[in-house]
PDB file of C-alpha atoms and ligand atoms in Angstrom:
ATOM      1  CA  UNK A   1     170.271 129.208  42.041  1.00 97.00           C
ATOM      2  CA  UNK A   2     169.154 128.985  38.468  1.00 98.00           C
ATOM      3  CA  UNK A   3     172.182 130.174  36.494  1.00 98.00           C
ATOM      4  CA  UNK A   4     171.543 131.739  33.097  1.00 98.00           C
ATOM      5  CA  UNK A   5     174.890 132.121  31.277  1.00 98.00           C
ATOM      6  CA  UNK A   6     175.395 135.716  30.075  1.00 98.00           C
ATOM      7  CA  UNK A   7     178.143 135.195  27.499  1.00 98.00           C
ATOM      8  CA  UNK A   8     176.221 134.885  24.218  1.00 98.00           C
ATOM      9  CA  UNK A   9     175.563 138.607  24.030  1.00 98.00           C
ATOM     10  CA  UNK A  10     176.550 140.987  21.208  1.00 98.00           C
ATOM     11  CA  UNK A  11     177.669 143.387  23.945  1.00 97.00           C
ATOM     12  CA  UNK A  12     180.883 141.333  24.023  1.00 98.00           C
ATOM     13  CA  UNK A  13     183.103 142.352  21.104  1.00 98.00           C
ATOM     14  CA  UNK A  14     184.022 138.788  20.097  1.00 98.00           C
ATOM     15  CA  UNK A  15     180.385 137.732  20.041  1.00 98.00           C
ATOM     16  CA  UNK A  16     179.374 140.813  18.075  1.00 98.00           C
ATOM     17  CA  UNK A  17     182.049 140.041  15.463  1.00 98.00           C
ATOM     18  CA  UNK A  18     180.987 136.366  15.381  1.00 98.00           C
ATOM     19  CA  UNK A  19     177.380 137.375  14.681  1.00 98.00           C
ATOM     20  CA  UNK A  20     178.408 139.796  11.938  1.00 97.00           C
ATOM     21  CA  UNK A  21     180.752 137.250  10.301  1.00 98.00           C
ATOM     22  CA  UNK A  22     178.517 134.222  11.020  1.00 98.00           C
ATOM     23  CA  UNK A  23     181.386 132.494  12.784  1.00 98.00           C
ATOM     24  CA  UNK A  24     179.716 129.492  14.398  1.00 98.00           C
ATOM     25  CA  UNK A  25     182.735 128.138  16.275  1.00 98.00           C
ATOM     26  CA  UNK A  26     183.001 131.194  18.570  1.00 98.00           C
ATOM     27  CA  UNK A  27     179.357 130.753  19.630  1.00 98.00           C
ATOM     28  CA  UNK A  28     179.548 126.960  19.950  1.00 98.00           C
ATOM     29  CA  UNK A  29     182.663 127.214  22.109  1.00 98.00           C
ATOM     30  CA  UNK A  30     180.778 129.605  24.424  1.00 98.00           C
ATOM     31  CA  UNK A  31     177.935 127.072  24.662  1.00 98.00           C
ATOM     32  CA  UNK A  32     180.371 124.316  25.640  1.00 97.00           C
ATOM     33  CA  UNK A  33     182.297 126.444  28.126  1.00 97.00           C
ATOM     34  CA  UNK A  34     179.196 127.819  29.864  1.00 98.00           C
ATOM     35  CA  UNK A  35     177.718 124.330  30.242  1.00 97.00           C
ATOM     36  CA  UNK A  36     181.059 123.033  31.578  1.00 95.00           C
ATOM     37  CA  UNK A  37     180.846 125.959  34.011  1.00 95.00           C
ATOM     38  CA  UNK A  38     177.575 125.887  35.876  1.00 94.00           C
ATOM     39  CA  UNK A  39     174.945 127.229  33.483  1.00 97.00           C
ATOM     40  CA  UNK A  40     171.405 125.823  33.645  1.00 97.00           C
ATOM     41  CA  UNK A  41     170.264 127.946  30.679  1.00 98.00           C
ATOM     42  CA  UNK A  42     171.894 130.351  28.212  1.00 98.00           C
ATOM     43  CA  UNK A  43     170.944 133.972  27.584  1.00 98.00           C
ATOM     44  CA  UNK A  44     170.892 134.842  23.858  1.00 98.00           C
ATOM     45  CA  UNK A  45     171.208 138.535  22.989  1.00 98.00           C
ATOM     46  CA  UNK A  46     172.096 139.941  19.559  1.00 98.00           C
ATOM     47  CA  UNK A  47     173.282 143.233  21.095  1.00 96.00           C
ATOM     48  CA  UNK A  48     174.409 146.134  18.921  1.00 94.00           C
ATOM     49  CA  UNK A  49     175.544 143.969  15.938  1.00 86.00           C
ATOM     50  CA  UNK A  50     174.898 145.616  12.577  1.00 91.00           C
ATOM     51  CA  UNK A  51     172.516 142.935  11.283  1.00 91.00           C
ATOM     52  CA  UNK A  52     168.771 142.215  11.098  1.00 97.00           C
ATOM     53  CA  UNK A  53     167.960 141.349  14.754  1.00 97.00           C
ATOM     54  CA  UNK A  54     165.416 138.609  13.969  1.00 98.00           C
ATOM     55  CA  UNK A  55     167.686 136.930  11.411  1.00 98.00           C
ATOM     56  CA  UNK A  56     170.629 137.149  13.819  1.00 98.00           C
ATOM     57  CA  UNK A  57     168.522 135.642  16.637  1.00 98.00           C
ATOM     58  CA  UNK A  58     167.525 132.716  14.378  1.00 98.00           C
ATOM     59  CA  UNK A  59     171.164 132.227  13.372  1.00 98.00           C
ATOM     60  CA  UNK A  60     172.310 132.220  17.017  1.00 98.00           C
ATOM     61  CA  UNK A  61     169.610 129.730  18.032  1.00 98.00           C
ATOM     62  CA  UNK A  62     170.323 127.391  15.081  1.00 98.00           C
ATOM     63  CA  UNK A  63     174.049 127.591  15.838  1.00 98.00           C
ATOM     64  CA  UNK A  64     173.486 126.719  19.521  1.00 98.00           C
ATOM     65  CA  UNK A  65     171.041 123.915  18.634  1.00 97.00           C
ATOM     66  CA  UNK A  66     173.693 122.203  16.473  1.00 97.00           C
ATOM     67  CA  UNK A  67     175.582 121.415  19.688  1.00 97.00           C
ATOM     68  CA  UNK A  68     173.076 121.504  22.575  1.00 96.00           C
ATOM     69  CA  UNK A  69     169.409 121.391  23.489  1.00 95.00           C
ATOM     70  CA  UNK A  70     170.003 123.493  26.621  1.00 97.00           C
ATOM     71  CA  UNK A  71     167.200 125.855  27.697  1.00 97.00           C
ATOM     72  CA  UNK A  72     167.490 129.251  26.018  1.00 98.00           C
ATOM     73  CA  UNK A  73     166.664 132.668  27.459  1.00 98.00           C
ATOM     74  CA  UNK A  74     165.746 134.959  24.575  1.00 98.00           C
ATOM     75  CA  UNK A  75     167.014 138.390  25.554  1.00 98.00           C
ATOM     76  CA  UNK A  76     165.143 140.955  23.470  1.00 98.00           C
ATOM     77  CA  UNK A  77     162.514 143.504  24.533  1.00 97.00           C
ATOM     78  CA  UNK A  78     160.557 143.362  21.237  1.00 98.00           C
ATOM     79  CA  UNK A  79     157.326 141.349  21.226  1.00 98.00           C
ATOM     80  CA  UNK A  80     157.583 140.868  17.426  1.00 98.00           C
ATOM     81  CA  UNK A  81     160.870 138.998  17.884  1.00 98.00           C
ATOM     82  CA  UNK A  82     159.726 136.926  20.887  1.00 98.00           C
ATOM     83  CA  UNK A  83     156.528 135.873  19.115  1.00 98.00           C
ATOM     84  CA  UNK A  84     158.549 134.515  16.147  1.00 98.00           C
ATOM     85  CA  UNK A  85     161.122 132.696  18.247  1.00 98.00           C
ATOM     86  CA  UNK A  86     159.434 131.327  21.393  1.00 98.00           C
ATOM     87  CA  UNK A  87     156.924 128.907  19.757  1.00 97.00           C
ATOM     88  CA  UNK A  88     159.867 127.155  18.018  1.00 97.00           C
ATOM     89  CA  UNK A  89     161.829 126.549  21.208  1.00 97.00           C
ATOM     90  CA  UNK A  90     159.530 124.126  23.022  1.00 87.00           C
ATOM     91  CA  UNK A  91     158.543 124.144  26.702  1.00 90.00           C
ATOM     92  CA  UNK A  92     160.539 125.977  29.407  1.00 91.00           C
ATOM     93  CA  UNK A  93     162.125 128.540  27.070  1.00 98.00           C
ATOM     94  CA  UNK A  94     162.550 131.916  28.758  1.00 98.00           C
ATOM     95  CA  UNK A  95     161.234 135.223  27.432  1.00 99.00           C
ATOM     96  CA  UNK A  96     163.623 137.976  28.578  1.00 98.00           C
ATOM     97  CA  UNK A  97     161.971 140.392  29.098  1.00 98.00           C
ATOM     98  CA  UNK A  98     158.766 142.364  29.557  1.00 98.00           C
ATOM     99  CA  UNK A  99     158.440 145.774  31.157  1.00 98.00           C
ATOM    100  CA  UNK A 100     155.786 146.245  33.835  1.00 98.00           C
ATOM    101  CA  UNK A 101     153.242 148.230  31.847  1.00 97.00           C
ATOM    102  CA  UNK A 102     149.792 146.781  31.280  1.00 98.00           C
ATOM    103  CA  UNK A 103     149.945 146.471  27.507  1.00 98.00           C
ATOM    104  CA  UNK A 104     153.365 144.779  27.393  1.00 98.00           C
ATOM    105  CA  UNK A 105     152.604 142.428  30.293  1.00 98.00           C
ATOM    106  CA  UNK A 106     149.309 141.233  28.804  1.00 98.00           C
ATOM    107  CA  UNK A 107     151.014 140.328  25.506  1.00 98.00           C
ATOM    108  CA  UNK A 108     154.102 138.714  27.033  1.00 98.00           C
ATOM    109  CA  UNK A 109     152.171 136.802  29.718  1.00 99.00           C
ATOM    110  CA  UNK A 110     149.859 135.390  27.028  1.00 98.00           C
ATOM    111  CA  UNK A 111     152.829 134.386  24.837  1.00 98.00           C
ATOM    112  CA  UNK A 112     154.529 132.634  27.773  1.00 98.00           C
ATOM    113  CA  UNK A 113     151.324 130.887  28.934  1.00 98.00           C
ATOM    114  CA  UNK A 114     150.438 129.674  25.414  1.00 98.00           C
ATOM    115  CA  UNK A 115     153.895 128.193  24.852  1.00 98.00           C
ATOM    116  CA  UNK A 116     154.577 126.760  28.325  1.00 98.00           C
ATOM    117  CA  UNK A 117     157.475 129.231  28.421  1.00 98.00           C
ATOM    118  CA  UNK A 118     158.795 131.247  31.349  1.00 98.00           C
ATOM    119  CA  UNK A 119     158.821 135.029  31.588  1.00 98.00           C
ATOM    120  CA  UNK A 120     161.291 137.470  33.116  1.00 99.00           C
ATOM    121  CA  UNK A 121     159.439 140.706  33.919  1.00 99.00           C
ATOM    122  CA  UNK A 122     161.384 143.825  34.868  1.00 98.00           C
ATOM    123  CA  UNK A 123     160.239 146.340  37.473  1.00 98.00           C
ATOM    124  CA  UNK A 124     160.477 149.098  34.880  1.00 98.00           C
ATOM    125  CA  UNK A 125     157.559 151.311  33.873  1.00 96.00           C
ATOM    126  CA  UNK A 126     157.201 154.154  31.390  1.00 94.00           C
ATOM    127  CA  UNK A 127     159.319 156.326  33.721  1.00 96.00           C
ATOM    128  CA  UNK A 128     162.207 153.830  33.664  1.00 97.00           C
ATOM    129  CA  UNK A 129     163.958 152.009  36.523  1.00 98.00           C
ATOM    130  CA  UNK A 130     162.502 153.092  39.904  1.00 97.00           C
ATOM    131  CA  UNK A 131     164.885 155.005  42.182  1.00 96.00           C
ATOM    132  CA  UNK A 132     163.412 153.456  45.349  1.00 97.00           C
ATOM    133  CA  UNK A 133     162.353 150.167  46.959  1.00 98.00           C
ATOM    134  CA  UNK A 134     158.628 150.941  47.157  1.00 98.00           C
ATOM    135  CA  UNK A 135     158.028 151.441  43.441  1.00 98.00           C
ATOM    136  CA  UNK A 136     159.967 148.259  42.615  1.00 98.00           C
ATOM    137  CA  UNK A 137     157.704 146.283  44.963  1.00 98.00           C
ATOM    138  CA  UNK A 138     154.553 148.012  43.664  1.00 98.00           C
ATOM    139  CA  UNK A 139     155.498 147.075  40.087  1.00 98.00           C
ATOM    140  CA  UNK A 140     156.346 143.551  41.273  1.00 98.00           C
ATOM    141  CA  UNK A 141     152.847 143.211  42.731  1.00 98.00           C
ATOM    142  CA  UNK A 142     151.352 144.464  39.461  1.00 98.00           C
ATOM    143  CA  UNK A 143     153.397 141.864  37.543  1.00 98.00           C
ATOM    144  CA  UNK A 144     152.179 139.072  39.856  1.00 98.00           C
ATOM    145  CA  UNK A 145     148.531 140.120  39.386  1.00 98.00           C
ATOM    146  CA  UNK A 146     148.911 140.279  35.601  1.00 98.00           C
ATOM    147  CA  UNK A 147     150.566 136.841  35.530  1.00 98.00           C
ATOM    148  CA  UNK A 148     147.735 135.363  37.610  1.00 98.00           C
ATOM    149  CA  UNK A 149     145.086 136.976  35.400  1.00 98.00           C
ATOM    150  CA  UNK A 150     146.832 135.662  32.277  1.00 98.00           C
ATOM    151  CA  UNK A 151     147.116 132.088  33.569  1.00 98.00           C
ATOM    152  CA  UNK A 152     150.918 132.020  33.917  1.00 98.00           C
ATOM    153  CA  UNK A 153     151.915 129.779  36.873  1.00 97.00           C
ATOM    154  CA  UNK A 154     154.029 131.572  39.526  1.00 98.00           C
ATOM    155  CA  UNK A 155     156.712 128.953  38.965  1.00 97.00           C
ATOM    156  CA  UNK A 156     157.097 130.327  35.420  1.00 98.00           C
ATOM    157  CA  UNK A 157     157.416 133.965  36.498  1.00 98.00           C
ATOM    158  CA  UNK A 158     160.757 135.649  37.248  1.00 98.00           C
ATOM    159  CA  UNK A 159     160.671 139.199  38.573  1.00 98.00           C
ATOM    160  CA  UNK A 160     163.830 141.255  37.972  1.00 99.00           C
ATOM    161  CA  UNK A 161     164.160 144.387  40.151  1.00 98.00           C
ATOM    162  CA  UNK A 162     167.045 145.649  37.946  1.00 98.00           C
ATOM    163  CA  UNK A 163     170.486 146.196  39.378  1.00 98.00           C
ATOM    164  CA  UNK A 164     172.412 149.266  38.156  1.00 98.00           C
ATOM    165  CA  UNK A 165     176.163 150.013  38.141  1.00 98.00           C
ATOM    166  CA  UNK A 166     177.342 150.799  41.687  1.00 98.00           C
ATOM    167  CA  UNK A 167     179.739 153.500  40.473  1.00 98.00           C
ATOM    168  CA  UNK A 168     176.884 155.684  39.190  1.00 97.00           C
ATOM    169  CA  UNK A 169     174.037 154.558  41.482  1.00 97.00           C
ATOM    170  CA  UNK A 170     175.600 153.839  44.897  1.00 98.00           C
ATOM    171  CA  UNK A 171     172.337 153.426  46.861  1.00 98.00           C
ATOM    172  CA  UNK A 172     170.722 151.041  44.389  1.00 98.00           C
ATOM    173  CA  UNK A 173     172.441 147.792  45.455  1.00 98.00           C
ATOM    174  CA  UNK A 174     170.953 148.149  48.968  1.00 98.00           C
ATOM    175  CA  UNK A 175     167.558 149.113  47.579  1.00 98.00           C
ATOM    176  CA  UNK A 176     167.524 146.071  45.312  1.00 98.00           C
ATOM    177  CA  UNK A 177     168.385 143.772  48.258  1.00 98.00           C
ATOM    178  CA  UNK A 178     165.440 145.185  50.228  1.00 98.00           C
ATOM    179  CA  UNK A 179     163.179 144.905  47.164  1.00 98.00           C
ATOM    180  CA  UNK A 180     164.169 141.218  46.826  1.00 98.00           C
ATOM    181  CA  UNK A 181     163.216 140.588  50.486  1.00 98.00           C
ATOM    182  CA  UNK A 182     159.801 142.177  49.966  1.00 98.00           C
ATOM    183  CA  UNK A 183     159.156 140.622  46.535  1.00 98.00           C
ATOM    184  CA  UNK A 184     159.797 137.180  47.982  1.00 97.00           C
ATOM    185  CA  UNK A 185     156.776 137.483  50.270  1.00 96.00           C
ATOM    186  CA  UNK A 186     154.434 139.022  47.678  1.00 94.00           C
ATOM    187  CA  UNK A 187     152.286 135.949  47.119  1.00 93.00           C
ATOM    188  CA  UNK A 188     151.755 132.597  48.810  1.00 93.00           C
ATOM    189  CA  UNK A 189     153.609 130.786  46.048  1.00 95.00           C
ATOM    190  CA  UNK A 190     156.215 133.454  45.372  1.00 96.00           C
ATOM    191  CA  UNK A 191     157.543 134.365  41.935  1.00 98.00           C
ATOM    192  CA  UNK A 192     161.187 133.573  41.192  1.00 98.00           C
ATOM    193  CA  UNK A 193     163.608 136.495  41.538  1.00 98.00           C
ATOM    194  CA  UNK A 194     166.267 137.245  38.920  1.00 99.00           C
ATOM    195  CA  UNK A 195     169.058 139.801  38.378  1.00 99.00           C
ATOM    196  CA  UNK A 196     171.415 140.607  35.495  1.00 98.00           C
ATOM    197  CA  UNK A 197     174.313 140.518  37.958  1.00 99.00           C
ATOM    198  CA  UNK A 198     177.100 141.966  35.780  1.00 98.00           C
ATOM    199  CA  UNK A 199     175.228 145.270  35.320  1.00 98.00           C
ATOM    200  CA  UNK A 200     176.325 145.996  38.902  1.00 98.00           C
ATOM    201  CA  UNK A 201     180.018 146.368  38.107  1.00 98.00           C
ATOM    202  CA  UNK A 202     179.975 147.825  34.588  1.00 98.00           C
ATOM    203  CA  UNK A 203     182.687 150.472  34.346  1.00 98.00           C
ATOM    204  CA  UNK A 204     184.192 149.495  37.740  1.00 98.00           C
ATOM    205  CA  UNK A 205     187.555 148.115  38.840  1.00 98.00           C
ATOM    206  CA  UNK A 206     187.500 144.737  40.661  1.00 98.00           C
ATOM    207  CA  UNK A 207     184.476 143.556  38.716  1.00 98.00           C
ATOM    208  CA  UNK A 208     184.601 139.874  39.744  1.00 98.00           C
ATOM    209  CA  UNK A 209     184.975 140.788  43.432  1.00 98.00           C
ATOM    210  CA  UNK A 210     182.049 143.233  43.306  1.00 99.00           C
ATOM    211  CA  UNK A 211     179.795 140.722  41.516  1.00 99.00           C
ATOM    212  CA  UNK A 212     180.790 137.908  43.889  1.00 98.00           C
ATOM    213  CA  UNK A 213     180.264 139.919  47.072  1.00 99.00           C
ATOM    214  CA  UNK A 214     176.847 141.096  45.945  1.00 99.00           C
ATOM    215  CA  UNK A 215     175.665 137.690  44.764  1.00 99.00           C
ATOM    216  CA  UNK A 216     176.267 136.304  48.269  1.00 98.00           C
ATOM    217  CA  UNK A 217     174.134 139.091  49.782  1.00 98.00           C
ATOM    218  CA  UNK A 218     171.439 138.649  47.143  1.00 98.00           C
ATOM    219  CA  UNK A 219     171.164 134.902  47.860  1.00 98.00           C
ATOM    220  CA  UNK A 220     170.466 135.782  51.505  1.00 98.00           C
ATOM    221  CA  UNK A 221     167.784 138.253  50.350  1.00 98.00           C
ATOM    222  CA  UNK A 222     166.027 135.572  48.295  1.00 98.00           C
ATOM    223  CA  UNK A 223     167.527 135.726  44.809  1.00 98.00           C
ATOM    224  CA  UNK A 224     167.054 132.355  43.091  1.00 98.00           C
ATOM    225  CA  UNK A 225     168.050 133.088  39.484  1.00 98.00           C
ATOM    226  CA  UNK A 226     170.757 135.195  37.861  1.00 98.00           C
ATOM    227  CA  UNK A 227     172.021 136.064  34.414  1.00 99.00           C
ATOM    228  CA  UNK A 228     175.726 135.853  35.247  1.00 98.00           C
ATOM    229  CA  UNK A 229     179.135 134.595  34.160  1.00 98.00           C
ATOM    230  CA  UNK A 230     179.251 130.811  34.662  1.00 98.00           C
ATOM    231  CA  UNK A 231     182.928 130.795  33.588  1.00 98.00           C
ATOM    232  CA  UNK A 232     183.865 132.656  36.777  1.00 98.00           C
ATOM    233  CA  UNK A 233     184.554 129.723  39.106  1.00 98.00           C
ATOM    234  CA  UNK A 234     185.058 131.919  42.178  1.00 98.00           C
ATOM    235  CA  UNK A 235     181.660 133.514  41.541  1.00 98.00           C
ATOM    236  CA  UNK A 236     179.916 130.167  41.227  1.00 98.00           C
ATOM    237  CA  UNK A 237     181.728 128.749  44.294  1.00 98.00           C
ATOM    238  CA  UNK A 238     180.706 131.798  46.368  1.00 98.00           C
ATOM    239  CA  UNK A 239     177.094 131.377  45.232  1.00 98.00           C
ATOM    240  CA  UNK A 240     177.069 127.665  46.140  1.00 98.00           C
ATOM    241  CA  UNK A 241     178.594 128.476  49.550  1.00 98.00           C
ATOM    242  CA  UNK A 242     175.949 131.167  50.150  1.00 98.00           C
ATOM    243  CA  UNK A 243     173.281 128.547  49.389  1.00 98.00           C
ATOM    244  CA  UNK A 244     174.960 126.151  51.832  1.00 98.00           C
ATOM    245  CA  UNK A 245     175.016 128.818  54.561  1.00 98.00           C
ATOM    246  CA  UNK A 246     171.330 129.634  54.016  1.00 97.00           C
ATOM    247  CA  UNK A 247     170.497 125.916  54.296  1.00 96.00           C
ATOM    248  CA  UNK A 248     169.484 125.345  50.698  1.00 95.00           C
ATOM    249  CA  UNK A 249     171.755 122.329  50.845  1.00 95.00           C
ATOM    250  CA  UNK A 250     173.238 120.199  53.609  1.00 96.00           C
ATOM    251  CA  UNK A 251     176.970 120.372  54.336  1.00 98.00           C
ATOM    252  CA  UNK A 252     179.356 117.668  53.227  1.00 98.00           C
ATOM    253  CA  UNK A 253     183.106 118.086  52.640  1.00 98.00           C
ATOM    254  CA  UNK A 254     182.569 117.870  48.893  1.00 98.00           C
ATOM    255  CA  UNK A 255     179.545 120.241  48.807  1.00 98.00           C
ATOM    256  CA  UNK A 256     180.902 122.224  45.811  1.00 97.00           C
ATOM    257  CA  UNK A 257     181.233 119.092  43.689  1.00 96.00           C
ATOM    258  CA  UNK A 258     177.920 117.771  45.040  1.00 96.00           C
ATOM    259  CA  UNK A 259     176.129 120.951  43.929  1.00 97.00           C
ATOM    260  CA  UNK A 260     177.620 120.727  40.439  1.00 95.00           C
ATOM    261  CA  UNK A 261     176.813 117.015  40.161  1.00 93.00           C
ATOM    262  CA  UNK A 262     173.156 117.567  40.936  1.00 93.00           C
ATOM    263  CA  UNK A 263     172.480 120.988  39.424  1.00 91.00           C
ATOM    264  CA  UNK A 264     174.609 121.558  36.366  1.00 86.00           C
ATOM    265  CA  UNK A 265     173.704 120.657  32.804  1.00 75.00           C
ATOM    266  CA  UNK A 266     177.306 120.187  31.675  1.00 74.00           C
ATOM    267  CA  UNK A 267     178.008 117.605  34.327  1.00 64.00           C
ATOM    268  CA  UNK A 268     174.751 115.805  33.609  1.00 54.00           C
ATOM    269  CA  UNK A 269     175.646 115.760  29.903  1.00 52.00           C
ATOM    270  CA  UNK A 270     179.048 114.270  30.609  1.00 49.00           C
ATOM    271  CA  UNK A 271     177.433 111.633  32.785  1.00 47.00           C
ATOM    272  CA  UNK A 272     174.948 110.765  30.070  1.00 42.00           C
ATOM    273  CA  UNK A 273     171.930 111.890  32.104  1.00 39.00           C
ATOM    274  CA  UNK A 274     168.910 113.890  30.983  1.00 36.00           C
ATOM    275  CA  UNK A 275     169.507 117.529  30.132  1.00 40.00           C
ATOM    276  CA  UNK A 276     167.069 120.119  31.476  1.00 38.00           C
TER     277      UNK A 276
HETATM  278  N1  LIG B   1     168.085 141.817  33.456  1.00 64.14           N
HETATM  279  C1  LIG B   1     167.623 140.967  32.496  1.00 64.14           C
HETATM  280  N2  LIG B   1     168.311 140.716  31.367  1.00 64.14           N
HETATM  281  C2  LIG B   1     169.504 141.342  31.149  1.00 64.14           C
HETATM  282  C3  LIG B   1     170.014 142.229  32.107  1.00 64.14           C
HETATM  283  C4  LIG B   1     169.266 142.471  33.290  1.00 64.14           C
HETATM  284  N3  LIG B   1     170.212 141.077  30.014  1.00 64.14           N
HETATM  285  C5  LIG B   1     171.400 141.823  29.692  1.00 64.14           C
HETATM  286  C6  LIG B   1     172.158 142.228  30.952  1.00 64.14           C
HETATM  287  N4  LIG B   1     171.245 142.818  31.892  1.00 64.14           N
HETATM  288  C7  LIG B   1     172.843 141.040  31.585  1.00 64.14           C
HETATM  289  N5  LIG B   1     173.946 140.578  30.767  1.00 64.14           N
HETATM  290  C8  LIG B   1     175.169 141.239  30.754  1.00 64.14           C
HETATM  291  C9  LIG B   1     176.127 140.800  29.852  1.00 64.14           C
HETATM  292  C10 LIG B   1     177.361 141.406  29.803  1.00 64.14           C
HETATM  293  C11 LIG B   1     177.648 142.467  30.644  1.00 64.14           C
HETATM  294  C12 LIG B   1     176.715 142.912  31.551  1.00 64.14           C
HETATM  295  C13 LIG B   1     175.461 142.284  31.615  1.00 64.14           C
HETATM  296  C14 LIG B   1     178.970 143.150  30.575  1.00 64.14           C
HETATM  297  N6  LIG B   1     179.581 143.208  29.389  1.00 64.14           N
HETATM  298  C15 LIG B   1     180.869 143.847  29.152  1.00 64.14           C
HETATM  299  C16 LIG B   1     180.800 145.336  29.545  1.00 64.14           C
HETATM  300  O1  LIG B   1     179.780 145.988  29.249  1.00 64.14           O
HETATM  301  O2  LIG B   1     181.760 145.834  30.108  1.00 64.14           O
HETATM  302  C17 LIG B   1     181.167 143.737  27.665  1.00 64.14           C
HETATM  303  C18 LIG B   1     182.551 144.215  27.281  1.00 64.14           C
HETATM  304  C19 LIG B   1     183.468 143.094  26.879  1.00 64.14           C
HETATM  305  O3  LIG B   1     184.010 142.461  27.783  1.00 64.14           O
HETATM  306  O4  LIG B   1     183.655 142.865  25.640  1.00 64.14           O
HETATM  307  O5  LIG B   1     179.453 143.658  31.561  1.00 64.14           O
HETATM  308  O6  LIG B   1     169.647 143.238  34.184  1.00 64.14           O
HETATM  309  N7  LIG B   1     166.452 140.353  32.710  1.00 64.14           N
END
């Protein structure tokens, strides 16, 4: 699983305040903690902070870069912002995200291809998030075609079938699992599949348990990337165990530590190895 840490998001009150007050230490502590957790990349989202969004994005990136060269996932739907930021980040940066309409996809695919960046594309069209499996898969197929036409390698494409809160949309978690199964067999080299996991439990009790239970099911359905909370050790352990049980790794008594040793940036940093 490619873990994109969700914590640097203005949706969280502390982060919002840090952005508004330009308090670097709050952000830099979240970088350190998420890399110590199991993050492979960090999502960066200005959220509802009362500031210029482009300036705030630059400030967040500069603040993160003072302490780490970890891969960043720029979470903003506006092309104008992505086009300013992505060329400065170097290869493997992640554009999060494009909707699945022709105009948006052509622009975002070109931006990703030109900069050797990766793209998360949502199965959302002008009518919003589909209520069913079929439309999600149809939009997924459209995204794959547009990526191929624009010269973006499948390995750089992440399709996100959008998970919604289970308390208001009780059928959607099952529909998204089925969409993942079908999206995985869309093309010979399949696109990666991503979810913003915490959406699922917004406004619910037992949030960690709901997220953890669903992540295990989603791994079985083919999910291989998630924007999620890398500070939640139980969540990460459940994900690693789901990967063990679907034979993505071989069992050994210390499989949890073995996964972290080989897959996690924080551990690699501590060991003085290359960061990804
Ligand atoms: N797909 C893609 N990108 C995404 C999402 C997605 N980016 C944003 C979001 N969804 C994923 N990130 C989060 C981050 C935080 C929360 C949910 C999803 C969250 N925040 C608390 C809340 O709303 O209750 C904040 C409150 C607080 O604790 O201060 O749950 O789906 N591609």
